Amino acid sequence: MAGFKIRLLLNVGIFLSIVNADRTVFIDPNDPWQVLEGWGTSLCWWANALGGFPDVRDQTADLVFDLDKGLGLNVIRYNIGGGDNQSHHHMRIGGDVPGFRPCQNCDYNWTSDANQRWILFAAKERGADIFEAFSNSPPYWMTNSGCSSGGPNYANNLNSDYYDQFADYLTEVVKWYKDEQGLVFRTLEPFNEPTTGLWKEFGSQEGCTYKYLAMDEVVDKVGAYLNKKGLSGTTSVSIADEGLFEGEITTIAAISTLNIFGDHAKSYVSQYNTHAYFGFLRTPLFDIAKNDGKRLWMSEWGSWSSKDMSASIKLSEQILNDMRNLKPVAWVYWQVIEHAPNGNDGKDYGLIGADFSNSTTPLDIRLSFYGFAQYTKFIRPGYQIIFSNDGDTLAAQDKQKNTCFSLHK
């Protein structure tokens, strides 16, 4: 199978690029698609671990966010931790992200989440410029189960008595970062895969199932609190980070979920987020976002690592399919770094393997890291994605330099 190939093309009408001996690809800058905002990653769960390792965290931040030394990711998704009951000990390593209110009667603890916060600002120092805050779960004391990894039998887990307090909690964190830390979250996402049926009590990470009408009410309240706290001029709401595009037998997914939100709730929403693990209705979802006047992100995807090029090829195929058919303005990898203390055994999603319990273990930089870099380093924020007639090619135009790039799998 062909590897990654790059061609620099002069900007002269319709372009012809011979990318290998048996394929001709036509590229047309007069047929513009989306303008790329950037490439990104979520900070959970790796930042909660590595941000506490002074001897490795700078190297880590360079590899992920510095363009010269690494991937140059500029889109950051920051997890507002709910925080679990302190008597629980069931989260994966790194997954026990502390919340800012450890109990119902507790004051906010703004020293909380220091590790993830270190990585957040390290990303900003290295050029990251688009920040989204999102929630995997409310604080445990707002849940029906009393556990921030989910409800019994995967049930809805946000107690309806706490809709207001949950919206207040999320927006208060966003306000603190803006007022006290000088960091603005452009969007705030209250959900993460809310209807996939994956989240149960005593699980390995935070998660929360939501009833469909509850999501509409929560978005309404989050938007109202943003207004009340004077944040609506800088922060809007994003929804709904479903795990697939269309519904299956037991799953309501991105397209179906968007239909449950009323016009009032949607008035607070500027951005539709979708994960891309399953499903094929990319173009219909793009059309919905366009018709609704909402920005569209592919906000999460990841896949098993490998010791050969297979993970890189799969990653490239995913990016090509999403960028050509879903046409998001940002493409976000799930966790660029995973806990892999015994090396690359193919059982994690990381582009880099690390030992979250031992900072002296060398980082394991996988081939898929370099595969992702072929996109992140050569098609940069602000580039115009343009037409190409080949499904294995992604073409982009740097209008400032009057040049085009094409990436071929």
Coordinates of N, CA and C in Angstrom, one line a residue, residues 5 30 45 82 96 135-136 141 174 199 204 209 234 285 321 323 339 345 371 376 383:
K5 N 2.6 10.7 0.8 CA 3.4 11.5 -0.2 C 2.9 12.9 -0.2
N30 N -10.4 26.5 -7.4 CA -11.6 27.2 -7.6 C -12.9 26.5 -7.1
W45 N -7.2 11.4 29.2 CA -6.9 11.4 30.6 C -5.4 11.6 30.9
G82 N -15.6 16.1 37.0 CA -16.7 16.1 37.9 C -16.1 15.8 39.3
D96 N -9.0 9.6 37.1 CA -9.6 10.2 38.3 C -9.4 11.7 38.3
S135 N -17.5 18.3 29.5 CA -17.8 17.5 30.7 C -18.1 16.1 30.3
N136 N -17.4 15.2 31.0 CA -17.7 13.8 30.9 C -18.8 13.4 31.9
W141 N -21.9 14.1 43.4 CA -23.0 14.4 44.3 C -24.2 15.0 43.6
V174 N -15.6 28.0 33.7 CA -15.2 28.8 32.5 C -14.9 30.2 32.9
W199 N -21.9 4.1 29.9 CA -21.5 4.6 31.2 C -22.2 4.0 32.3
S204 N -14.4 2.7 34.6 CA -13.0 3.0 34.6 C -12.7 4.5 34.3
T209 N -24.9 9.1 31.1 CA -26.0 9.0 30.2 C -27.0 10.0 30.5
T234 N -18.0 35.7 24.7 CA -16.8 35.0 24.4 C -17.0 33.5 24.4
L285 N -24.8 15.0 7.8 CA -24.5 15.7 9.0 C -23.8 17.1 8.7
N321 N -11.5 10.4 5.0 CA -13.0 10.2 4.9 C -13.7 11.3 5.6
M323 N -12.5 14.5 6.4 CA -12.2 15.8 5.9 C -12.9 16.0 4.5
H339 N -1.5 5.4 28.6 CA -0.7 4.6 29.6 C -0.4 3.3 29.0
D345 N 1.8 -2.6 22.7 CA 1.2 -3.9 22.5 C -0.1 -3.9 21.7
G371 N 2.6 9.4 11.2 CA 1.5 9.5 10.3 C 0.6 10.7 10.4
T376 N -0.7 17.3 10.2 CA -0.7 18.4 11.1 C 0.4 19.4 10.8
Y383 N -5.7 27.1 6.3 CA -5.6 26.6 4.9 C -7.0 26.3 4.4

